Coordinates of C-alpha atoms in Angstrom, one line a residue:
Chain A
M93 CA 55.5 -25.9 -49.6
E94 CA 57.9 -28.1 -47.0
A95 CA 59.9 -31.2 -46.6
R96 CA 59.3 -32.4 -43.6
N97 CA 61.9 -35.8 -41.9
L98 CA 61.4 -36.6 -45.9
G99 CA 64.7 -39.7 -46.9
F100 CA 64.6 -41.2 -50.1
S101 CA 66.1 -44.0 -52.0
H102 CA 67.2 -45.1 -55.2
G103 CA 66.6 -48.8 -55.1
V104 CA 69.0 -49.6 -52.6
R105 CA 71.1 -46.5 -52.2
P106 CA 69.8 -43.9 -50.0
A107 CA 69.2 -40.4 -51.5
L108 CA 68.6 -37.7 -48.8
F109 CA 67.9 -38.5 -45.6
D110 CA 65.7 -36.5 -42.6
I111 CA 65.5 -32.9 -45.0
S112 CA 63.7 -30.9 -43.1
A113 CA 63.8 -27.4 -45.8
R114 CA 60.4 -24.9 -45.9
F115 CA 59.6 -23.1 -48.7
A116 CA 57.6 -20.4 -48.8
P117 CA 55.4 -18.2 -51.5
G118 CA 56.4 -14.7 -53.0
Q119 CA 60.3 -16.2 -52.5
F120 CA 62.8 -16.9 -55.2
S121 CA 64.2 -20.6 -53.2
V122 CA 67.8 -22.2 -54.7
I123 CA 69.2 -25.4 -53.5
L124 CA 71.8 -25.9 -54.0
G125 CA 74.4 -28.5 -53.2
P126 CA 77.1 -30.9 -55.9
N127 CA 76.4 -33.4 -57.2
G128 CA 75.3 -35.8 -56.7
A129 CA 73.5 -34.3 -53.3
G130 CA 70.0 -35.3 -53.5
K131 CA 69.1 -31.8 -54.9
S132 CA 66.8 -32.7 -57.9
T133 CA 65.9 -35.8 -56.3
L134 CA 64.3 -32.8 -54.3
L135 CA 63.0 -31.3 -56.2
S136 CA 61.1 -34.3 -58.2
C137 CA 59.9 -35.6 -54.7
L138 CA 58.5 -31.4 -54.1
A139 CA 56.9 -31.6 -57.4
G140 CA 55.1 -35.5 -56.7
L141 CA 57.5 -37.2 -59.3
L142 CA 58.8 -39.6 -56.7
T143 CA 57.4 -40.4 -53.6
P144 CA 59.7 -40.1 -49.9
D145 CA 60.3 -43.2 -48.7
S146 CA 59.7 -42.1 -44.8
G147 CA 58.3 -38.2 -44.3
A148 CA 57.0 -36.7 -46.8
A149 CA 56.2 -33.4 -48.9
L150 CA 53.4 -31.1 -48.0
L151 CA 52.2 -28.4 -49.3
G152 CA 50.2 -27.1 -47.1
D153 CA 49.1 -29.7 -43.9
A154 CA 47.9 -31.4 -47.9
M155 CA 50.7 -34.2 -48.9
I156 CA 52.1 -33.3 -52.0
T157 CA 52.2 -36.9 -53.4
A158 CA 48.2 -37.6 -52.6
M159 CA 46.9 -34.8 -54.1
P160 CA 44.6 -35.6 -57.2
A161 CA 47.5 -35.3 -60.2
K162 CA 45.0 -33.0 -62.3
S163 CA 45.1 -31.1 -59.0
R164 CA 48.7 -30.8 -58.3
A165 CA 49.3 -30.0 -61.5
C166 CA 47.3 -27.3 -61.7
R167 CA 48.2 -26.2 -58.1
I168 CA 52.6 -27.3 -59.1
G169 CA 54.0 -26.6 -62.8
L170 CA 57.4 -28.4 -63.5
L171 CA 59.9 -27.0 -65.8
P172 CA 62.3 -30.5 -66.6
Q173 CA 66.3 -30.6 -66.6
S174 CA 66.2 -32.0 -70.0
A175 CA 64.5 -28.9 -72.5
Q176 CA 64.3 -31.4 -75.1
T177 CA 61.1 -31.3 -77.3
H178 CA 61.1 -34.8 -79.5
W179 CA 58.3 -32.9 -82.3
A180 CA 58.8 -29.9 -84.2
I181 CA 55.1 -28.0 -83.5
A182 CA 54.9 -24.5 -83.4
A183 CA 56.1 -23.1 -80.1
E184 CA 52.8 -21.6 -79.1
T185 CA 51.4 -25.2 -79.4
L186 CA 54.2 -26.4 -77.3
V187 CA 52.5 -23.7 -74.6
A188 CA 49.2 -24.6 -74.9
L189 CA 50.4 -28.2 -73.1
G190 CA 50.5 -26.2 -69.8
R191 CA 47.4 -25.8 -70.1
Y192 CA 46.8 -29.8 -70.3
P193 CA 45.4 -29.5 -66.2
R194 CA 43.1 -27.3 -66.5
Q195 CA 41.3 -28.1 -69.6
R196 CA 37.8 -29.2 -70.3
G197 CA 37.5 -31.0 -73.1
W198 CA 38.9 -30.6 -76.9
G199 CA 40.2 -27.1 -77.9
L200 CA 41.2 -24.1 -76.1
S201 CA 38.7 -21.9 -73.9
P202 CA 38.7 -17.9 -74.0
D203 CA 40.7 -18.4 -70.6
D204 CA 43.2 -20.6 -71.7
R205 CA 43.8 -18.2 -74.9
A206 CA 44.5 -15.8 -72.4
A207 CA 46.6 -17.3 -70.1
I208 CA 48.7 -18.4 -73.4
D209 CA 49.3 -14.7 -74.7
A210 CA 50.1 -13.8 -70.7
A211 CA 52.9 -16.2 -71.2
M212 CA 54.2 -16.1 -74.3
Q213 CA 54.6 -12.3 -74.0
A214 CA 56.0 -12.5 -69.9
T215 CA 58.6 -14.6 -71.4
Q216 CA 58.9 -13.0 -74.8
T217 CA 58.5 -15.0 -77.0
S218 CA 54.9 -13.9 -78.8
A219 CA 57.5 -13.9 -81.9
F220 CA 57.7 -16.8 -82.2
V221 CA 54.2 -18.3 -83.1
G222 CA 53.8 -20.6 -85.5
R223 CA 58.3 -21.1 -85.8
P224 CA 58.5 -25.1 -84.9
V225 CA 60.4 -25.0 -81.7
T226 CA 63.0 -27.5 -83.2
E227 CA 64.3 -24.9 -85.3
L228 CA 64.4 -22.1 -81.9
S229 CA 68.0 -21.6 -80.2
G230 CA 69.0 -23.1 -76.9
G231 CA 68.3 -20.0 -75.3
E232 CA 65.0 -19.4 -77.3
R233 CA 63.2 -23.4 -76.4
A234 CA 63.6 -22.7 -72.7
R235 CA 61.4 -19.3 -72.7
V236 CA 59.1 -21.2 -74.4
L237 CA 59.0 -23.7 -72.2
M238 CA 59.4 -21.3 -69.1
A239 CA 56.3 -19.8 -71.4
R240 CA 55.1 -23.8 -71.1
V241 CA 55.1 -23.1 -66.7
L242 CA 53.5 -20.2 -66.5
A243 CA 50.5 -20.9 -69.4
G244 CA 49.3 -23.1 -66.1
T245 CA 49.7 -20.2 -63.3
P246 CA 50.8 -22.0 -60.5
Q247 CA 50.7 -21.2 -57.5
W248 CA 54.9 -23.3 -57.4
I249 CA 57.1 -23.7 -59.7
L250 CA 59.7 -26.0 -59.4
A251 CA 62.3 -26.3 -61.7
D252 CA 65.3 -28.9 -62.5
E253 CA 68.9 -26.7 -64.1
P254 CA 67.1 -24.4 -65.7
L255 CA 70.1 -22.6 -67.0
A256 CA 72.3 -25.1 -67.9
N257 CA 73.8 -24.3 -71.6
L258 CA 72.6 -21.7 -72.0
D259 CA 74.4 -18.8 -72.4
P260 CA 75.6 -16.3 -69.6
G261 CA 73.4 -13.7 -71.6
Y262 CA 69.8 -15.6 -71.0
Q263 CA 70.5 -17.1 -68.0
I264 CA 70.1 -13.7 -66.6
D265 CA 67.1 -13.4 -68.4
M266 CA 65.4 -16.8 -66.8
L267 CA 66.2 -15.4 -63.5
A268 CA 64.9 -12.4 -63.9
L269 CA 61.7 -14.5 -65.4
F270 CA 62.0 -16.6 -61.8
R271 CA 62.3 -13.4 -60.2
A272 CA 59.5 -11.5 -61.6
Q273 CA 57.5 -14.4 -60.6
A274 CA 58.2 -14.6 -56.8
N275 CA 58.2 -11.1 -57.0
S276 CA 54.0 -11.2 -58.0
G277 CA 54.2 -14.0 -55.5
T278 CA 53.8 -17.5 -57.2
G279 CA 57.0 -19.9 -54.7
V280 CA 60.0 -20.4 -56.9
I281 CA 62.4 -23.7 -56.0
A282 CA 64.6 -23.4 -58.3
V283 CA 67.9 -26.4 -59.2
L284 CA 71.4 -24.4 -59.7
H285 CA 74.5 -24.6 -59.7
D286 CA 75.8 -21.1 -59.7
L287 CA 77.0 -19.7 -56.6
H288 CA 76.5 -16.1 -57.8
H289 CA 73.2 -16.5 -59.1
A290 CA 72.0 -17.6 -55.7
A291 CA 73.6 -14.4 -54.6
C292 CA 72.7 -12.3 -56.2
F293 CA 69.0 -13.2 -56.9
A294 CA 68.1 -15.8 -54.4
D295 CA 65.8 -14.6 -51.9
H296 CA 66.2 -18.0 -49.6
V297 CA 69.0 -20.7 -49.7
V298 CA 68.9 -24.4 -49.4
L299 CA 72.9 -25.6 -49.9
L300 CA 72.2 -29.6 -49.6
H301 CA 75.6 -31.9 -48.8
Q302 CA 75.8 -35.8 -48.5
G303 CA 71.3 -35.5 -48.8
R304 CA 70.9 -33.8 -45.9
V305 CA 70.9 -30.5 -45.4
F306 CA 73.8 -28.4 -44.9
A307 CA 72.6 -25.1 -43.5
A308 CA 69.4 -23.1 -45.4
G309 CA 68.4 -19.4 -44.9
D310 CA 68.9 -16.5 -46.8
A311 CA 71.3 -16.3 -49.1
A312 CA 74.2 -14.4 -47.2
S313 CA 73.9 -16.8 -44.0
V314 CA 73.8 -20.1 -46.4
L315 CA 77.3 -19.7 -48.8
T316 CA 79.7 -18.3 -46.3
S317 CA 84.1 -19.8 -46.7
D318 CA 83.2 -22.0 -44.2
N319 CA 80.2 -23.9 -45.6
L320 CA 82.1 -23.6 -48.9
A321 CA 84.7 -25.0 -47.8
A322 CA 82.4 -28.4 -46.6
V323 CA 80.4 -28.9 -48.8
Y324 CA 82.9 -28.3 -52.4
G325 CA 86.2 -27.7 -50.7
I326 CA 86.5 -24.6 -53.1
D327 CA 88.3 -22.0 -51.1
A328 CA 86.5 -18.9 -51.1
D329 CA 86.0 -15.3 -50.4
V330 CA 82.9 -14.1 -49.6
R331 CA 82.4 -10.4 -48.3
T332 CA 79.1 -7.7 -48.2
G333 CA 79.8 -5.4 -50.6
K334 CA 77.5 -2.3 -51.7
E335 CA 74.2 -2.5 -50.7
G336 CA 74.4 -5.4 -49.0
A337 CA 75.3 -7.2 -52.5
I338 CA 77.5 -10.7 -51.7
E339 CA 80.6 -10.3 -53.4
L340 CA 81.4 -14.2 -54.4
F341 CA 86.0 -14.5 -54.8
I342 CA 86.6 -18.5 -55.4
K343 CA 90.5 -18.6 -55.8
G344 CA 90.4 -22.5 -55.9
R345 CA 90.4 -26.2 -54.1
V346 CA 91.2 -26.2 -50.6
A347 CA 94.0 -27.8 -49.3
L348 CA 93.1 -31.2 -48.6
Chain B
M270 CA 46.3 -26.5 -96.1
T271 CA 43.6 -27.2 -92.8
T272 CA 43.6 -29.7 -90.6
R273 CA 39.9 -30.1 -91.1
S274 CA 40.4 -30.0 -94.7
I275 CA 43.1 -32.7 -95.0
N276 CA 41.3 -34.9 -93.0
L277 CA 38.1 -34.2 -95.3
L278 CA 39.8 -35.3 -98.1
L279 CA 41.7 -38.4 -97.0
V280 CA 38.3 -39.5 -96.3
S281 CA 37.1 -38.7 -99.2
F282 CA 40.1 -41.2 -100.9
T283 CA 39.1 -43.3 -98.5
L284 CA 35.7 -43.5 -100.0
A285 CA 36.9 -43.8 -103.2
A286 CA 40.4 -46.2 -102.1
F287 CA 37.1 -48.9 -100.8
L288 CA 35.4 -48.1 -104.0
L289 CA 38.1 -49.1 -106.2
S290 CA 38.7 -51.7 -104.4
L291 CA 34.8 -53.5 -105.4
T292 CA 35.2 -52.4 -108.5
A293 CA 39.4 -54.2 -109.8
G294 CA 40.4 -57.4 -110.5
K295 CA 40.9 -60.2 -112.1
V296 CA 37.3 -58.8 -113.8
W297 CA 36.4 -55.8 -113.5
I298 CA 32.8 -55.6 -111.6
G299 CA 31.0 -51.8 -112.6
P300 CA 28.6 -50.0 -110.0
A301 CA 25.7 -51.4 -112.1
D302 CA 26.0 -54.6 -111.0
W303 CA 27.1 -54.5 -107.6
F304 CA 24.3 -55.9 -105.6
A305 CA 23.1 -58.1 -109.2
D306 CA 21.9 -61.5 -109.1
N307 CA 24.9 -63.3 -111.1
A308 CA 28.8 -64.4 -111.2
S309 CA 29.0 -60.8 -110.3
G310 CA 27.0 -60.2 -107.8
W311 CA 27.9 -63.1 -106.1
I312 CA 31.4 -62.3 -106.3
M313 CA 31.0 -58.8 -104.7
T314 CA 29.0 -59.7 -101.7
E315 CA 31.5 -63.1 -100.8
L316 CA 34.5 -62.1 -102.1
R317 CA 35.0 -58.7 -102.7
L318 CA 33.2 -57.0 -100.1
P319 CA 34.7 -58.4 -97.3
R320 CA 37.8 -58.0 -99.1
A321 CA 37.5 -54.0 -98.7
V322 CA 36.3 -54.2 -95.2
L323 CA 38.7 -55.6 -93.7
G324 CA 41.5 -53.9 -96.4
L325 CA 39.9 -50.2 -95.0
A326 CA 39.6 -51.8 -91.0
I327 CA 43.5 -53.3 -91.4
G328 CA 44.8 -51.0 -92.5
A329 CA 42.9 -48.0 -90.4
V330 CA 45.0 -50.2 -87.5
L331 CA 48.3 -50.9 -88.9
G332 CA 48.0 -46.6 -89.3
L333 CA 47.0 -45.6 -86.4
S334 CA 48.8 -48.2 -84.2
G335 CA 52.0 -47.0 -86.2
A336 CA 51.1 -42.8 -84.7
V337 CA 50.5 -44.2 -81.5
L338 CA 53.3 -45.8 -81.5
Q339 CA 55.3 -43.8 -82.4
G340 CA 53.8 -40.6 -80.3
Y341 CA 54.6 -43.1 -77.4
L342 CA 58.2 -43.8 -77.7
R343 CA 58.4 -40.6 -79.4
N344 CA 60.2 -42.6 -81.9
P345 CA 60.0 -42.8 -85.3
L346 CA 60.8 -45.9 -85.9
A347 CA 58.2 -47.3 -83.9
D348 CA 55.5 -49.3 -85.7
P349 CA 53.3 -51.6 -84.7
T350 CA 55.5 -55.4 -84.9
I351 CA 58.0 -53.0 -82.2
L352 CA 55.4 -54.8 -79.5
G353 CA 55.9 -58.4 -80.6
V354 CA 52.5 -58.6 -80.9
S355 CA 51.8 -58.8 -84.2
A356 CA 54.7 -62.3 -83.7
S357 CA 53.0 -64.0 -81.4
A358 CA 49.7 -63.4 -83.0
A359 CA 52.0 -64.8 -85.7
F360 CA 52.9 -67.6 -83.7
G361 CA 49.1 -68.3 -82.3
G362 CA 47.7 -69.0 -86.0
V363 CA 50.7 -71.1 -86.8
L364 CA 49.7 -73.4 -84.8
S365 CA 46.5 -73.7 -85.6
I366 CA 47.4 -74.7 -88.7
Y367 CA 49.8 -77.0 -87.8
L368 CA 47.7 -78.8 -85.1
G369 CA 45.1 -78.8 -88.2
A370 CA 43.4 -76.9 -85.9
T371 CA 41.6 -75.1 -88.9
A372 CA 39.2 -76.5 -88.8
L373 CA 37.2 -76.0 -85.8
P374 CA 34.8 -72.7 -85.8
L375 CA 37.1 -69.8 -85.0
G376 CA 40.5 -72.0 -85.4
L377 CA 43.0 -70.1 -86.8
F378 CA 41.6 -66.7 -85.7
G379 CA 41.2 -67.9 -81.2
F380 CA 44.9 -69.8 -81.3
A381 CA 45.2 -65.7 -83.1
M382 CA 43.7 -63.6 -80.0
A383 CA 45.6 -66.2 -77.8
G384 CA 49.0 -65.0 -78.5
A385 CA 47.9 -62.0 -78.8
A386 CA 46.6 -61.9 -75.5
L387 CA 49.6 -63.3 -73.3
S388 CA 51.8 -60.8 -74.8
I389 CA 49.4 -58.4 -73.7
I390 CA 49.5 -59.8 -70.4
L391 CA 53.3 -59.3 -71.0
L392 CA 53.5 -56.6 -72.0
I393 CA 51.5 -55.3 -69.0
L394 CA 53.1 -57.0 -66.5
L395 CA 56.7 -55.1 -67.4
A396 CA 54.7 -51.4 -67.9
D397 CA 53.4 -52.3 -63.9
R398 CA 56.9 -52.8 -63.4
G399 CA 57.3 -49.3 -64.5
G400 CA 59.4 -50.2 -67.4
G401 CA 58.9 -47.4 -69.8
P402 CA 59.3 -47.2 -73.3
L403 CA 62.8 -48.3 -73.0
G404 CA 61.4 -51.7 -71.3
F405 CA 58.7 -52.0 -74.1
I406 CA 61.2 -51.5 -77.2
L407 CA 63.5 -54.1 -74.9
G408 CA 60.1 -56.5 -73.7
G409 CA 58.7 -55.9 -77.6
M410 CA 62.0 -57.2 -79.0
V411 CA 61.9 -59.8 -76.4
L412 CA 58.4 -61.5 -78.0
S413 CA 58.9 -61.1 -80.8
T414 CA 62.3 -63.2 -81.4
L415 CA 61.0 -65.9 -79.3
A416 CA 57.8 -66.0 -81.5
G417 CA 59.4 -65.7 -84.4
S418 CA 61.6 -68.8 -83.5
L419 CA 58.4 -71.0 -82.0
T420 CA 56.9 -70.0 -85.7
A421 CA 60.2 -71.1 -87.1
F422 CA 60.5 -74.3 -84.9
L423 CA 56.7 -75.5 -86.3
I424 CA 57.9 -74.5 -89.9
S425 CA 60.8 -77.4 -89.8
I426 CA 58.9 -80.1 -87.9
A427 CA 55.4 -79.7 -90.3
P428 CA 54.6 -82.5 -90.7
N429 CA 53.6 -83.1 -95.0
P430 CA 55.4 -79.7 -97.3
F431 CA 51.7 -78.8 -97.7
A432 CA 51.5 -78.2 -94.3
A433 CA 54.3 -75.7 -94.6
S434 CA 54.0 -74.2 -97.7
E435 CA 50.0 -73.1 -95.3
I436 CA 51.8 -71.6 -92.9
I437 CA 54.4 -69.9 -95.4
S438 CA 51.5 -68.5 -96.6
W439 CA 49.9 -66.8 -94.5
L440 CA 52.3 -65.4 -93.1
M441 CA 52.4 -63.4 -96.1
G442 CA 50.2 -61.8 -95.1
A443 CA 46.5 -61.3 -98.3
L444 CA 43.1 -60.4 -97.7
T445 CA 42.4 -63.5 -100.3
D446 CA 39.2 -65.2 -99.3
R447 CA 38.3 -63.6 -96.0
T448 CA 34.5 -64.2 -95.5
M449 CA 31.6 -62.5 -93.5
D450 CA 32.1 -64.0 -90.7
D451 CA 36.2 -63.3 -90.3
I452 CA 34.4 -60.1 -90.6
V453 CA 32.3 -60.1 -88.0
H454 CA 35.4 -61.6 -85.9
A455 CA 37.8 -59.2 -86.1
L456 CA 35.8 -55.9 -86.2
P457 CA 34.7 -55.7 -82.6
F458 CA 38.8 -56.3 -81.3
M459 CA 39.9 -54.1 -84.5
A460 CA 37.3 -51.1 -82.8
A461 CA 37.7 -51.2 -79.3
G462 CA 41.9 -51.2 -79.4
M463 CA 41.2 -48.5 -82.3
I464 CA 39.2 -46.3 -79.6
L465 CA 41.1 -46.5 -76.9
L466 CA 44.0 -45.6 -79.0
L467 CA 42.2 -42.6 -80.7
T468 CA 42.0 -41.5 -76.4
T469 CA 45.5 -41.5 -76.4
G470 CA 45.9 -37.5 -78.2
R471 CA 45.7 -35.4 -75.9
A472 CA 48.5 -37.3 -73.7
L473 CA 51.1 -37.9 -76.5
D474 CA 50.7 -34.5 -76.9
V475 CA 52.1 -34.2 -73.4
L476 CA 54.8 -36.5 -74.1
T477 CA 56.3 -34.0 -76.0
L478 CA 57.6 -32.3 -73.0
G479 CA 59.5 -35.4 -71.5
E480 CA 58.3 -38.0 -69.1
D481 CA 59.0 -36.3 -66.2
G482 CA 57.1 -33.1 -67.8
A483 CA 54.7 -35.1 -68.7
R484 CA 53.7 -36.7 -65.3
S485 CA 53.9 -33.4 -63.7
L486 CA 51.2 -32.0 -65.6
G487 CA 48.7 -35.0 -64.3
I488 CA 49.6 -37.5 -67.0
N489 CA 49.6 -40.9 -65.7
L490 CA 52.0 -42.7 -67.4
K491 CA 51.6 -46.4 -66.6
R492 CA 47.3 -45.8 -66.8
L493 CA 48.9 -44.0 -71.2
S494 CA 51.0 -47.2 -70.9
W495 CA 47.6 -49.9 -70.6
M496 CA 45.8 -48.1 -73.1
I497 CA 48.7 -48.3 -76.0
V498 CA 49.2 -52.7 -74.3
L499 CA 45.5 -52.9 -75.0
G500 CA 44.7 -50.4 -77.5
V501 CA 47.5 -51.6 -80.4
G502 CA 47.4 -55.8 -78.9
L503 CA 43.6 -55.8 -79.6
S504 CA 43.8 -54.3 -83.0
V505 CA 46.9 -55.7 -84.2
G506 CA 45.8 -59.0 -82.9
A507 CA 42.8 -59.0 -84.9
S508 CA 44.0 -58.0 -87.4
V509 CA 46.9 -60.2 -87.7
A510 CA 44.3 -63.0 -87.4
V511 CA 42.3 -62.0 -90.0
A512 CA 45.2 -61.5 -93.0
G513 CA 48.6 -62.3 -90.6
V514 CA 51.3 -59.9 -91.2
V515 CA 51.2 -56.5 -93.0
S516 CA 54.0 -54.4 -92.5
F517 CA 55.0 -50.5 -93.7
V518 CA 52.2 -49.5 -93.4
G519 CA 51.9 -47.9 -89.9
L520 CA 56.1 -46.8 -90.5
I521 CA 55.5 -45.1 -93.7
V522 CA 52.1 -43.5 -93.1
P523 CA 52.1 -42.1 -89.8
H524 CA 55.9 -39.9 -91.7
V525 CA 53.2 -38.4 -94.9
M526 CA 50.5 -37.8 -92.9
R527 CA 53.5 -35.2 -90.5
R528 CA 54.1 -33.4 -93.6
L529 CA 51.2 -33.3 -94.5
V530 CA 49.6 -32.4 -90.7
G531 CA 52.7 -31.2 -88.4
E532 CA 54.2 -33.4 -85.7
Q533 CA 51.3 -32.6 -83.4
P534 CA 51.1 -35.8 -81.9
S535 CA 47.4 -35.9 -81.3
A536 CA 46.7 -34.1 -84.6
I537 CA 48.6 -37.4 -87.2
L538 CA 45.6 -40.3 -85.4
L539 CA 43.7 -39.4 -87.3
P540 CA 44.6 -38.9 -90.8
S541 CA 47.5 -42.0 -90.1
A542 CA 44.2 -44.0 -90.1
L543 CA 42.9 -43.0 -93.4
G544 CA 45.7 -42.8 -94.5
G545 CA 46.6 -46.9 -93.5
A546 CA 43.9 -48.0 -95.1
I547 CA 43.6 -45.5 -98.5
L548 CA 47.5 -47.3 -98.3
T549 CA 45.9 -50.7 -98.1
L550 CA 43.3 -50.9 -100.2
V551 CA 45.0 -49.5 -103.3
A552 CA 48.1 -51.8 -102.1
D553 CA 45.3 -54.7 -102.8
S554 CA 43.8 -53.2 -105.3
L555 CA 47.3 -53.0 -107.2
V556 CA 47.5 -56.9 -106.1
R557 CA 44.8 -58.2 -107.7
L558 CA 45.6 -56.4 -111.0
M559 CA 48.8 -58.0 -111.3
P560 CA 49.4 -60.1 -114.2
G561 CA 50.2 -63.9 -114.0
A562 CA 48.2 -66.8 -113.0
G563 CA 49.1 -66.8 -108.5
E564 CA 48.1 -63.8 -106.9
L565 CA 51.4 -61.7 -104.4
R566 CA 50.6 -61.2 -101.0
L567 CA 49.5 -58.2 -99.7
G568 CA 52.5 -57.9 -97.6
I569 CA 55.1 -59.2 -99.7
V570 CA 53.7 -56.1 -101.9
M571 CA 54.1 -53.4 -99.4
A572 CA 57.4 -54.3 -97.7
V573 CA 59.0 -54.2 -101.2
L574 CA 57.2 -50.7 -101.1
G575 CA 58.1 -50.1 -98.0
A576 CA 61.6 -50.4 -97.4
P577 CA 63.0 -48.1 -99.4
F578 CA 61.2 -46.1 -98.4
F579 CA 62.7 -46.9 -94.3
L580 CA 65.9 -46.4 -95.6
V581 CA 65.3 -42.8 -96.6
I582 CA 63.2 -42.0 -93.3
L583 CA 67.2 -43.2 -91.7
L584 CA 69.0 -41.3 -93.7
R585 CA 67.2 -38.1 -93.1
Q586 CA 67.4 -38.7 -89.3
R587 CA 70.6 -39.2 -89.7
K588 CA 71.0 -35.9 -91.1
R589 CA 69.3 -33.9 -89.0
M590 CA 71.0 -34.9 -85.8
A591 CA 74.1 -34.9 -88.0

């Protein structure tokens, strides 16, 4: 999956300029950047929800916005930003919605049921069968929504700030889920805020700044003191610790 | 109980309510006299049967439209009047009474449907600009206010008190004195609209995930909004054209059905249509049984029943949010 010279404006306000970035299947890619850098806009372009003004978002050689909606939906699964669910429907009914683009006619086929079961097992949500999603805690609901994405067995998973409002334990659970999906060959692209998460889990980091790609590459090459100072205006110590792990310590704001 | 057995139960209740509507009234007519060649038989074929069929159809239209709109707008307080189609159709009807066009064939019905069509076109233009649910709510509010003001204006300049009172009485909503002609005119629009609405179920389910989630799963939101505007516009427009504005059915019934079959938007569509038919038929039978020379208006009875219910919903919802 690739953004090629992609530009996008919200009305007259330009959000993305000439973005070029490649994402590989089997990798956990993370899009980082300060508020307003265009992270969610880029993800929406890759998901086919927004049509770029210039350039293109491509999957293989196909323009993502030109793909038929259902075949796009079969290949790209999106976990949107708000974890809102509007009606008190049962967890398994919610997960079943992920099968929508693959369903023919009414009712669930054996394939559908198998995919739903597998997705709920992978996310450890099988225990929530029969429970209305509105009664689950935020962390439990996030996992059910993730199971919804997995149930569609997409080749690509795009997640927009999937860790918002989760406590540290659930955050690690979700990151481990993304990691496991990437290890099994799925391309995972997530917009994250926490630099530590990116440092610990990402194979590939795209750092956006003011609508442009500021740096891209593996975590060690992108998360440098200089880059973080330039993009976030923070003073951070970055060290490579034992076994190549990146240790990040944020000391404060960069003196202007 | 499974959704299927609840649906079967609702179908049998609907049948019972239909039979009640045929039987009950100032004159009770037993099944023996239904096809008799006497006054009872005449009441049956000329008055009761059209009235019961219309009650069934209008109730189903309102219940289904309410369920679809609540699902689409993801707002349990939405009802079929929210798009402004009812007010526009009502204005069309009132205009025909004001102009004395009701004597023409299809006069009142045609004017009311024209009013509904105008509002459908405006709403579709709005949807094409990517208005979304909020756009519909605001656009519907503008349409309702505009049509309501124009209706009030026509009442205020009515040529004589009789015309004004005819207008007001029509606006209140009733199934009185409808003929088979009315049914023949209205049913095709209602049927077409309801078919459109019944096909939206799966898309409404997916909308539970929000608009981005639904679009990423391949739902075409623009097409969905077209279908809903057309479906509600045709069916509710036709029901206003024959029976005036009957309120609250579309608001109450989906809530009751959610308690019975759960909150999944597609699961409440059929039950809401059946429940709407039951409520309207029973309320209309009650209207006929009320003592007194005149007859209470169905619209009034519904509103009196509905307003307290609405209040309870509001209070409950606030409690859930708190």
